[in-house]
Amino acid sequence: MPWLLLILPLAAAVLNQLFLRKLGIAHWVSTASAAATFAIALICLGKTDTLSFQWATIGTFSIDIGIALDKLSTGMMIVVTGVGLLVHIFSLAYMKDDSAKARYFTGLALFMFSMTGIVLASNFIMTFIFWELVGLSSYLLIGHWYQKDSAADAAKKAFLTNRIGDFGFMIGILMLWGITGTLTFSEMVVPAGISAGVLGAALLCVFCGAVGKSAQLPLHVWLPDAMEGPTPVSALIHAATMVAAGVYMLFRVQLSVGVESFEGFSGITIAWVGGITALMAALMATQQDDIKKILAYSTLSQLGYMVMAVGLLAGEAAMFHLFTHAWFKALLFLGSGAIIFACHHEQNIWKMGGLLKKMPITAITFAIGTAALMAVPFTSGFFSKEQILEAAHHHNPALFWIAAAVAVLTPFYMTRAFVITFLGKNRTENAEHAKEVGPLMSLPLIALAVMGLIAGFPFIAAKLAPAYEQPAHLIHLGFVTYVSIGALVIGVIAGFVLYNGKEKDPISIPLFKNRFYLDAIYEQGIVKYLQDGFAAIVHFFDEILINSILVGGLTRLAESVGGVFRRFQSGNLQAYAFTFGIGVLLLIYFTVFF
């Protein structure tokens, strides 16, 4: 049955693409595939096994296609297939009138196949194959509405940015293969005496893959632009699949090579990259007006938390937060999709307002997701975030205070978003005519809201969360908890006081609103000059070497030779007779004397 986890979504994608697109049932096939994989994931939960077959052999080296079932992979499969199923159901209504609905659901099935492959992979070769397939799938889904230039550009940006990280990832894989002599996770052993610098460099190269997929600085720029895709795609990419793949892979490597391998500069670097990403993304979120981009930068910030935890040797805490975050962030994105759908595809929060009365189910579920993201006590996000803060406080006080600052900013920007969107009065006609969404949208919201509330409790996390380790105390009332709750209170009060009843943003910080100008630096600086430089090189080879010398030179040579012989083809009989006579004399001369 574990092989069906891989085969079913692939079969759905193939059938839809080749046979079912014109029959109008592609969406039902993809949704049925998602439901079946979720059921199989529940059956496989807690199983431990390795299943593989030989794919290719080169001398003594063989490449296997293998599935590794353990607590980490089976728990992650619950997240991927559970959120994936709810996204499929939500999409049935959200994409109902889309002219390319069949292509959309085909892309979803391919994406589920790709992500399932990463989760179940038993070796680096299989991981890298599916890693690239996830990149392809995300490109297709983000660019689903490719008729819009912004969507096509966002898809290309996501694809190319991830290729940068994946190049480093590939180097890291080869280096770890050279160090350990194997590509299979369960067989990796770092030999004694290996240079800490070489091992650290290999781990940082592997981390490059996570920097791309999990959108850490400086490769974070693709994720907010990925909002150009349909909102259910945003929920799938941002909650439980693509962006989570980097954290999952990093923790899988940490388990394979040993936690102690991350104790040097590699772990410190990873932790600081995560911490700085968390802080900068939270600051950017405070000044965004697009509801989806607020959530996108929130995802960046929470991923920074997870990456920081892995670098601080608290990978279990990172995976626990990944588990809880998947449910409430999927809830928030699908909730934003319901709002956008009801407001006739309006995404600016300042053009909404008063939706609490218009959309009570959406508003309540969105509030639950917001509470979990803000880490309100006894919601799922509170328990997982506390473990990360505890790890930061224990290992690195500087990073702890950065994490605490993020804990203030998160409730601030989420309170801002909720107050502007749901409270006050309707600001535009779109908001005035909004109404509650139907059951195909509201039921996934309710299911995710329930998980957003209870997923952090041990009786749920111990069974479902990947690599979950139950703490000695469910809530440890100490310094860290007091700082966390204090940060929550400060952020909520500041957000409510500043934005309740406001018609426009009372705060204007261009640095945050313009995303620290990093996108402009890339687009107008690095990318532009690289493109111009490369274009100049191409122009040199094309115009000077190829056109002028090779093609142009040979053309002129042939033309010159042809011009010489053309003079002999004048049509003058006397000239032909003269030439014939010269030829006869030359023939006699060479025959007699040579």
XYZ file of C-alpha atoms in Angstrom, residues 16 110 162 230 233 235 298 317 336 410 417 516 541 569:
14
model
C -6.231 13.746 -16.601
C 1.397 16.262 -10.154
C 14.909 27.781 -6.748
C -4.929 30.699 -7.455
C -2.366 26.877 -4.625
C -2.498 27.403 0.685
C 4.007 35.514 7.754
C 10.686 21.485 17.776
C -8.363 34.612 2.506
C 3.252 38.518 14.504
C -5.227 42.368 9.115
C 13.761 46.378 2.237
C 29.631 35.764 -30.353
C 30.632 32.478 -68.208
